[in-house]
PDB file of C-alpha atoms in Angstrom:
ATOM      1  CA  MET A   1     -38.517  -6.265   1.152  1.00  0.00           C
ATOM      2  CA  GLN A   2     -37.551  -3.784   3.709  1.00  0.00           C
ATOM      3  CA  LYS A   3     -34.902  -0.959   2.219  1.00  0.00           C
ATOM      4  CA  ASN A   4     -31.243  -0.604   3.588  1.00  0.00           C
ATOM      5  CA  HIS A   5     -31.236   3.445   4.058  1.00  0.00           C
ATOM      6  CA  SER A   6     -27.694   2.952   6.035  1.00  0.00           C
ATOM      7  CA  LEU A   7     -25.646   4.870   3.181  1.00  0.00           C
ATOM      8  CA  ILE A   8     -23.012   6.052   4.901  1.00  0.00           C
ATOM      9  CA  SER A   9     -21.132   6.281   8.291  1.00  0.00           C
ATOM     10  CA  SER A  10     -19.583   9.174  10.159  1.00  0.00           C
ATOM     11  CA  GLN A  11     -15.643   8.886   9.905  1.00  0.00           C
ATOM     12  CA  LYS A  12     -15.559  12.236  12.016  1.00  0.00           C
ATOM     13  CA  SER A  13     -13.311  10.663  14.816  1.00  0.00           C
ATOM     14  CA  ALA A  14     -11.328   8.898  12.616  1.00  0.00           C
ATOM     15  CA  LEU A  15     -10.443  11.785  10.388  1.00  0.00           C
ATOM     16  CA  GLY A  16     -10.236  14.407  13.499  1.00  0.00           C
ATOM     17  CA  GLN A  17      -7.615  12.135  14.647  1.00  0.00           C
ATOM     18  CA  VAL A  18      -5.759  11.891  11.712  1.00  0.00           C
ATOM     19  CA  LYS A  19      -5.643  15.794  11.381  1.00  0.00           C
ATOM     20  CA  THR A  20      -4.369  16.135  14.999  1.00  0.00           C
ATOM     21  CA  GLU A  21      -1.398  13.956  14.210  1.00  0.00           C
ATOM     22  CA  LEU A  22      -0.616  15.700  11.008  1.00  0.00           C
ATOM     23  CA  ASP A  23      -0.862  18.987  12.510  1.00  0.00           C
ATOM     24  CA  LYS A  24       1.240  17.881  15.299  1.00  0.00           C
ATOM     25  CA  ALA A  25       3.807  16.541  12.723  1.00  0.00           C
ATOM     26  CA  LEU A  26       3.348  19.857  10.998  1.00  0.00           C
ATOM     27  CA  GLY A  27       5.060  21.408  13.858  1.00  0.00           C
ATOM     28  CA  MET A  28       8.064  19.576  14.063  1.00  0.00           C
ATOM     29  CA  LYS A  29      11.791  20.386  13.144  1.00  0.00           C
ATOM     30  CA  PRO A  30      13.506  20.082  11.053  1.00  0.00           C
ATOM     31  CA  ALA A  31      11.070  21.170   8.498  1.00  0.00           C
ATOM     32  CA  MET A  32      10.792  18.807   5.575  1.00  0.00           C
ATOM     33  CA  GLN A  33       9.187  20.888   2.690  1.00  0.00           C
ATOM     34  CA  ASP A  34       7.989  18.379   0.409  1.00  0.00           C
ATOM     35  CA  LEU A  35       6.342  16.030   3.101  1.00  0.00           C
ATOM     36  CA  ASP A  36       4.823  19.325   4.958  1.00  0.00           C
ATOM     37  CA  ASN A  37       3.369  20.947   2.160  1.00  0.00           C
ATOM     38  CA  ALA A  38       1.371  17.441   1.825  1.00  0.00           C
ATOM     39  CA  ALA A  39       1.067  16.963   5.151  1.00  0.00           C
ATOM     40  CA  ALA A  40      -0.673  20.540   5.084  1.00  0.00           C
ATOM     41  CA  ALA A  41      -3.062  20.063   1.887  1.00  0.00           C
ATOM     42  CA  TYR A  42      -4.257  16.895   3.227  1.00  0.00           C
ATOM     43  CA  SER A  43      -5.040  18.535   6.899  1.00  0.00           C
ATOM     44  CA  ASP A  44      -6.714  21.249   4.773  1.00  0.00           C
ATOM     45  CA  ALA A  45      -8.729  18.721   3.177  1.00  0.00           C
ATOM     46  CA  ILE A  46      -9.690  16.709   5.980  1.00  0.00           C
ATOM     47  CA  ALA A  47     -10.931  20.038   8.038  1.00  0.00           C
ATOM     48  CA  LYS A  48     -13.375  20.874   4.641  1.00  0.00           C
ATOM     49  CA  ALA A  49     -14.420  17.293   4.746  1.00  0.00           C
ATOM     50  CA  GLU A  50     -15.351  16.876   8.270  1.00  0.00           C
ATOM     51  CA  PRO A  51     -18.119  19.025   8.154  1.00  0.00           C
ATOM     52  CA  VAL A  52     -19.535  17.085   5.137  1.00  0.00           C
ATOM     53  CA  TYR A  53     -19.095  13.636   7.206  1.00  0.00           C
ATOM     54  CA  ARG A  54     -20.927  15.384  10.099  1.00  0.00           C
ATOM     55  CA  ASP A  55     -24.051  16.632   7.630  1.00  0.00           C
ATOM     56  CA  LEU A  56     -24.434  13.567   5.915  1.00  0.00           C
ATOM     57  CA  ASN A  57     -24.520  11.358   8.857  1.00  0.00           C
ATOM     58  CA  ASN A  58     -27.068  13.585  10.503  1.00  0.00           C
ATOM     59  CA  TYR A  59     -28.712  13.331   7.147  1.00  0.00           C
ATOM     60  CA  PHE A  60     -28.712   9.791   6.870  1.00  0.00           C
ATOM     61  CA  SER A  61     -29.125   9.057  10.551  1.00  0.00           C
ATOM     62  CA  ALA A  62     -31.954  10.831  11.333  1.00  0.00           C
ATOM     63  CA  LYS A  63     -33.962   9.699   7.873  1.00  0.00           C
ATOM     64  CA  THR A  64     -34.287  13.386   6.917  1.00  0.00           C
ATOM     65  CA  TYR A  65     -33.978  11.897   3.450  1.00  0.00           C
ATOM     66  CA  LEU A  66     -37.416  10.515   3.967  1.00  0.00           C
ATOM     67  CA  SER A  67     -39.127  13.920   4.926  1.00  0.00           C
ATOM     68  CA  ASP A  68     -37.388  16.021   2.278  1.00  0.00           C
ATOM     69  CA  LYS A  69     -37.806  13.358  -0.529  1.00  0.00           C
ATOM     70  CA  GLY A  70     -33.542  13.266  -0.814  1.00  0.00           C
ATOM     71  CA  GLU A  71     -33.658  16.913  -1.785  1.00  0.00           C
ATOM     72  CA  HIS A  72     -30.778  18.149   0.803  1.00  0.00           C
ATOM     73  CA  GLY A  73     -28.799  15.279  -1.169  1.00  0.00           C
ATOM     74  CA  ARG A  74     -29.333  16.587  -4.450  1.00  0.00           C
ATOM     75  CA  GLN A  75     -28.690  20.207  -3.569  1.00  0.00           C
ATOM     76  CA  THR A  76     -25.631  19.353  -1.641  1.00  0.00           C
ATOM     77  CA  ASN A  77     -23.997  16.523  -4.208  1.00  0.00           C
ATOM     78  CA  GLN A  78     -21.899  18.395  -6.114  1.00  0.00           C
ATOM     79  CA  LEU A  79     -19.988  20.141  -3.407  1.00  0.00           C
ATOM     80  CA  THR A  80     -20.096  16.876  -1.343  1.00  0.00           C
ATOM     81  CA  VAL A  81     -18.454  15.146  -4.387  1.00  0.00           C
ATOM     82  CA  ALA A  82     -15.771  17.696  -5.239  1.00  0.00           C
ATOM     83  CA  ILE A  83     -14.590  18.043  -1.302  1.00  0.00           C
ATOM     84  CA  LEU A  84     -14.569  14.284  -0.794  1.00  0.00           C
ATOM     85  CA  GLN A  85     -12.427  13.809  -4.255  1.00  0.00           C
ATOM     86  CA  ASN A  86     -10.045  16.478  -2.809  1.00  0.00           C
ATOM     87  CA  LEU A  87      -9.638  14.575   0.168  1.00  0.00           C
ATOM     88  CA  VAL A  88      -8.734  11.362  -1.556  1.00  0.00           C
ATOM     89  CA  SER A  89      -6.196  13.323  -3.764  1.00  0.00           C
ATOM     90  CA  THR A  90      -4.291  14.952  -0.885  1.00  0.00           C
ATOM     91  CA  GLN A  91      -4.385  11.725   0.937  1.00  0.00           C
ATOM     92  CA  ASP A  92      -2.642   9.925  -1.960  1.00  0.00           C
ATOM     93  CA  GLN A  93      -0.248  12.854  -2.884  1.00  0.00           C
ATOM     94  CA  PHE A  94       0.722  12.424   1.006  1.00  0.00           C
ATOM     95  CA  LEU A  95       1.146   8.851   0.947  1.00  0.00           C
ATOM     96  CA  SER A  96       2.991   8.978  -2.305  1.00  0.00           C
ATOM     97  CA  VAL A  97       5.613  11.323  -0.551  1.00  0.00           C
ATOM     98  CA  ILE A  98       5.950   9.013   2.260  1.00  0.00           C
ATOM     99  CA  GLU A  99       6.572   6.176   0.283  1.00  0.00           C
ATOM    100  CA  LYS A 100       9.007   7.948  -1.551  1.00  0.00           C
ATOM    101  CA  LYS A 101      11.108   8.920   0.968  1.00  0.00           C
ATOM    102  CA  ASP A 102      10.824   5.548   2.670  1.00  0.00           C
ATOM    103  CA  ARG A 103      11.982   4.004  -0.693  1.00  0.00           C
ATOM    104  CA  ALA A 104      14.986   6.463  -0.463  1.00  0.00           C
ATOM    105  CA  ARG A 105      16.213   5.381   3.214  1.00  0.00           C
ATOM    106  CA  VAL A 106      15.650   1.687   2.475  1.00  0.00           C
ATOM    107  CA  LYS A 107      17.848   2.132  -1.109  1.00  0.00           C
ATOM    108  CA  SER A 108      20.386   4.595   1.220  1.00  0.00           C
ATOM    109  CA  GLU A 109      20.546   1.937   4.111  1.00  0.00           C
ATOM    110  CA  PHE A 110      21.081  -1.421   1.952  1.00  0.00           C
ATOM    111  CA  GLU A 111      23.913   0.491   0.002  1.00  0.00           C
ATOM    112  CA  SER A 112      25.704   1.630   2.891  1.00  0.00           C
ATOM    113  CA  ALA A 113      24.985  -1.369   5.192  1.00  0.00           C
ATOM    114  CA  LYS A 114      28.284  -3.281   5.462  1.00  0.00           C
ATOM    115  CA  LYS A 115      27.834  -6.710   3.472  1.00  0.00           C
ATOM    116  CA  ASP A 116      27.064  -9.882   5.109  1.00  0.00           C
ATOM    117  CA  THR A 117      25.579  -8.341   7.859  1.00  0.00           C
ATOM    118  CA  THR A 118      21.963  -8.993   9.033  1.00  0.00           C
ATOM    119  CA  GLU A 119      21.200  -5.319   8.609  1.00  0.00           C
ATOM    120  CA  TYR A 120      22.560  -5.854   4.953  1.00  0.00           C
ATOM    121  CA  TYR A 121      20.215  -8.856   4.379  1.00  0.00           C
ATOM    122  CA  LYS A 122      17.247  -7.132   5.928  1.00  0.00           C
ATOM    123  CA  ALA A 123      17.355  -3.805   3.874  1.00  0.00           C
ATOM    124  CA  GLY A 124      18.120  -5.836   1.054  1.00  0.00           C
ATOM    125  CA  MET A 125      14.811  -7.841   1.272  1.00  0.00           C
ATOM    126  CA  ILE A 126      12.580  -4.616   1.565  1.00  0.00           C
ATOM    127  CA  TYR A 127      14.614  -2.925  -1.372  1.00  0.00           C
ATOM    128  CA  TYR A 128      14.029  -6.209  -3.753  1.00  0.00           C
ATOM    129  CA  VAL A 129      10.250  -6.509  -2.568  1.00  0.00           C
ATOM    130  CA  ASP A 130       9.881  -2.811  -3.454  1.00  0.00           C
ATOM    131  CA  GLU A 131      11.340  -2.979  -6.842  1.00  0.00           C
ATOM    132  CA  SER A 132       9.721  -6.088  -7.449  1.00  0.00           C
ATOM    133  CA  LEU A 133       6.383  -4.527  -6.896  1.00  0.00           C
ATOM    134  CA  ASP A 134       6.965  -1.809  -8.809  1.00  0.00           C
ATOM    135  CA  TYR A 135       7.938  -3.835 -11.891  1.00  0.00           C
ATOM    136  CA  ALA A 136       4.975  -5.961 -11.620  1.00  0.00           C
ATOM    137  CA  ASN A 137       2.555  -3.134 -11.144  1.00  0.00           C
ATOM    138  CA  SER A 138       3.464  -1.714 -14.134  1.00  0.00           C
ATOM    139  CA  ALA A 139       1.892  -4.345 -15.962  1.00  0.00           C
ATOM    140  CA  ALA A 140      -1.629  -3.182 -14.466  1.00  0.00           C
ATOM    141  CA  SER A 141      -1.680  -0.369 -17.138  1.00  0.00           C
ATOM    142  CA  HIS A 142      -0.454  -2.406 -20.183  1.00  0.00           C
ATOM    143  CA  ASN A 143      -1.872  -5.968 -19.010  1.00  0.00           C
ATOM    144  CA  ASP A 144       1.611  -7.019 -20.005  1.00  0.00           C
ATOM    145  CA  LEU A 145       4.832  -6.856 -18.037  1.00  0.00           C
ATOM    146  CA  GLY A 146       6.468  -5.911 -21.395  1.00  0.00           C
ATOM    147  CA  ASP A 147       9.925  -5.183 -21.074  1.00  0.00           C
ATOM    148  CA  VAL A 148      10.228  -5.095 -17.549  1.00  0.00           C
ATOM    149  CA  ARG A 149       9.410  -8.925 -16.899  1.00  0.00           C
ATOM    150  CA  ASP A 150      13.268  -9.889 -17.226  1.00  0.00           C
ATOM    151  CA  LYS A 151      13.612  -7.078 -14.565  1.00  0.00           C
ATOM    152  CA  LEU A 152      10.829  -8.556 -12.218  1.00  0.00           C
ATOM    153  CA  GLU A 153      12.266 -11.860 -12.820  1.00  0.00           C
ATOM    154  CA  ASN A 154      16.106 -10.602 -11.759  1.00  0.00           C
ATOM    155  CA  SER A 155      14.478  -8.900  -8.876  1.00  0.00           C
ATOM    156  CA  LEU A 156      13.197 -12.007  -7.337  1.00  0.00           C
ATOM    157  CA  ASN A 157      16.177 -13.713  -7.977  1.00  0.00           C
ATOM    158  CA  LYS A 158      17.867 -11.462  -6.243  1.00  0.00           C
ATOM    159  CA  LEU A 159      15.522 -11.160  -3.146  1.00  0.00           C
ATOM    160  CA  ASN A 160      15.916 -15.047  -2.940  1.00  0.00           C
ATOM    161  CA  GLU A 161      19.503 -14.479  -3.251  1.00  0.00           C
ATOM    162  CA  ILE A 162      19.565 -12.190  -0.135  1.00  0.00           C
ATOM    163  CA  ALA A 163      16.777 -14.582   1.929  1.00  0.00           C
ATOM    164  CA  ASP A 164      19.059 -17.402   1.670  1.00  0.00           C
ATOM    165  CA  GLY A 165      21.886 -15.259   2.670  1.00  0.00           C
ATOM    166  CA  TYR A 166      20.149 -13.946   5.622  1.00  0.00           C
ATOM    167  CA  ASP A 167      19.435 -17.442   6.622  1.00  0.00           C
ATOM    168  CA  HIS A 168      22.922 -18.699   6.300  1.00  0.00           C
ATOM    169  CA  LYS A 169      24.314 -15.358   8.140  1.00  0.00           C
ATOM    170  CA  ARG A 170      22.180 -16.678  11.112  1.00  0.00           C
ATOM    171  CA  GLY A 171      23.410 -20.078  11.133  1.00  0.00           C
ATOM    172  CA  GLY A 172      21.126 -21.965   8.511  1.00  0.00           C
ATOM    173  CA  VAL A 173      18.293 -21.712  11.345  1.00  0.00           C
ATOM    174  CA  ASN A 174      15.649 -24.626  10.332  1.00  0.00           C
ATOM    175  CA  ILE A 175      12.437 -22.708   8.879  1.00  0.00           C
ATOM    176  CA  ASN A 176      10.588 -24.619  11.881  1.00  0.00           C
ATOM    177  CA  GLU A 177      12.497 -22.709  14.009  1.00  0.00           C
ATOM    178  CA  CYS A 178      11.514 -18.961  12.827  1.00  0.00           C
ATOM    179  CA  PRO A 179       8.935 -19.813   9.939  1.00  0.00           C
ATOM    180  CA  SER A 180       7.183 -16.399   9.675  1.00  0.00           C
ATOM    181  CA  LEU A 181       9.835 -14.458   7.789  1.00  0.00           C
ATOM    182  CA  ARG A 182      10.732 -17.098   5.353  1.00  0.00           C
ATOM    183  CA  ASN A 183       7.380 -18.327   4.740  1.00  0.00           C
ATOM    184  CA  SER A 184       6.211 -14.887   3.920  1.00  0.00           C
ATOM    185  CA  ILE A 185       9.172 -14.203   1.365  1.00  0.00           C
ATOM    186  CA  ASN A 186       8.307 -17.540  -0.097  1.00  0.00           C
ATOM    187  CA  SER A 187       4.821 -16.851  -0.877  1.00  0.00           C
ATOM    188  CA  PHE A 188       6.128 -13.499  -2.430  1.00  0.00           C
ATOM    189  CA  LEU A 189       8.560 -15.335  -4.579  1.00  0.00           C
ATOM    190  CA  SER A 190       5.904 -17.597  -5.531  1.00  0.00           C
ATOM    191  CA  ALA A 191       3.308 -14.871  -6.343  1.00  0.00           C
ATOM    192  CA  GLY A 192       5.910 -13.014  -8.385  1.00  0.00           C
ATOM    193  CA  ARG A 193       6.642 -16.432 -10.523  1.00  0.00           C
ATOM    194  CA  ASP A 194       3.107 -17.223 -10.935  1.00  0.00           C
ATOM    195  CA  LEU A 195       2.797 -13.590 -12.602  1.00  0.00           C
ATOM    196  CA  ILE A 196       5.681 -13.918 -14.818  1.00  0.00           C
ATOM    197  CA  ILE A 197       4.371 -17.661 -15.932  1.00  0.00           C
ATOM    198  CA  GLN A 198       0.745 -16.233 -16.662  1.00  0.00           C
ATOM    199  CA  ASN A 199       2.266 -13.292 -18.375  1.00  0.00           C
ATOM    200  CA  ASP A 200       4.303 -15.478 -20.570  1.00  0.00           C
ATOM    201  CA  LYS A 201       1.259 -17.258 -21.300  1.00  0.00           C
ATOM    202  CA  GLY A 202      -0.431 -14.364 -22.343  1.00  0.00           C
ATOM    203  CA  PHE A 203      -3.255 -12.515 -19.916  1.00  0.00           C
ATOM    204  CA  GLY A 204      -4.931 -11.537 -23.053  1.00  0.00           C
ATOM    205  CA  LYS A 205      -5.127 -15.108 -24.088  1.00  0.00           C
ATOM    206  CA  ARG A 206      -5.481 -16.714 -20.478  1.00  0.00           C
ATOM    207  CA  ASP A 207      -7.418 -19.993 -19.885  1.00  0.00           C
ATOM    208  CA  VAL A 208     -10.298 -19.836 -17.717  1.00  0.00           C
ATOM    209  CA  ASP A 209      -8.630 -21.401 -14.935  1.00  0.00           C
ATOM    210  CA  MET A 210      -6.125 -18.761 -14.475  1.00  0.00           C
ATOM    211  CA  ASP A 211      -6.068 -16.073 -12.063  1.00  0.00           C
ATOM    212  CA  SER A 212      -6.573 -12.537 -13.214  1.00  0.00           C
ATOM    213  CA  LEU A 213      -4.149  -9.880 -13.714  1.00  0.00           C
ATOM    214  CA  GLY A 214      -5.925  -8.057 -10.825  1.00  0.00           C
ATOM    215  CA  SER A 215      -5.911 -11.220  -8.301  1.00  0.00           C
ATOM    216  CA  LEU A 216      -2.112 -12.074  -9.260  1.00  0.00           C
ATOM    217  CA  LEU A 217      -1.264  -8.427  -8.240  1.00  0.00           C
ATOM    218  CA  MET A 218      -3.160  -8.301  -5.166  1.00  0.00           C
ATOM    219  CA  LYS A 219      -1.533 -11.629  -4.076  1.00  0.00           C
ATOM    220  CA  LEU A 220       1.812 -10.211  -4.878  1.00  0.00           C
ATOM    221  CA  SER A 221       1.265  -6.741  -2.739  1.00  0.00           C
ATOM    222  CA  ASN A 222      -0.231  -8.659   0.340  1.00  0.00           C
ATOM    223  CA  ALA A 223       2.798 -11.140  -0.005  1.00  0.00           C
ATOM    224  CA  GLY A 224       4.998  -8.183  -0.146  1.00  0.00           C
ATOM    225  CA  GLY A 225       3.208  -6.551   2.794  1.00  0.00           C
ATOM    226  CA  ASN A 226       3.981  -9.565   5.315  1.00  0.00           C
ATOM    227  CA  VAL A 227       7.630  -9.599   4.421  1.00  0.00           C
ATOM    228  CA  VAL A 228       7.932  -6.132   5.426  1.00  0.00           C
ATOM    229  CA  PHE A 229       5.885  -6.465   8.632  1.00  0.00           C
ATOM    230  CA  ASN A 230       7.627  -9.613   9.616  1.00  0.00           C
ATOM    231  CA  ILE A 231      10.920  -8.180   8.725  1.00  0.00           C
ATOM    232  CA  ASN A 232       9.966  -5.107  11.000  1.00  0.00           C
ATOM    233  CA  GLU A 233       8.581  -7.170  13.625  1.00  0.00           C
ATOM    234  CA  ASN A 234      11.878  -8.202  13.879  1.00  0.00           C
ATOM    235  CA  ARG A 235      10.462 -11.626  15.174  1.00  0.00           C
ATOM    236  CA  CYS A 236      13.812 -13.825  13.722  1.00  0.00           C
TER     237      CYS A 236
END
């Protein structure tokens, strides 16, 4: 059997493009210290990771591991792992800061928007999707929704009310005329309520036919992403 030695591919151009955009953003005014600090750390991590990717790409593309019996890989393994772990860590921190700022913006827009306007309903839908996801994801570390179970149910109900309000504001448009947004909301609500149902049955005692907690959370997350995408696309 032929062995597959293609263990890694080069990400240099993708990393370089990200670094370029980060550095451009760092030069913009006004400065945002928390975001700028995270962006600078991420950019620095990319600068350190790029030569590692380049070295590994050359090493595996040329199959040098065959001639040196993997010696170079063993010698550089510890440093490579440390550099790549730092890259992942700084990326996560950068994305976390962006998400925090985005959540604050959505909350502000929702609370300040004039009620019974399309802007109010759109901001509200994103707000309750985010809130529901926060509650749902708390189950990941405990294998149970615990005391956020009722909060999740309430958040899903609020989302449903906001979505109904949005439809009513638009004149009760038939779902067949603009299905994308409402379908994605219905999918999110369905996934969230499935999560509650199976939580109530007990994830630790679940039947063989029941979805796993991980698959339910993934389904909910994907559905939430579709809701936000359809709102931002402004298709309806």
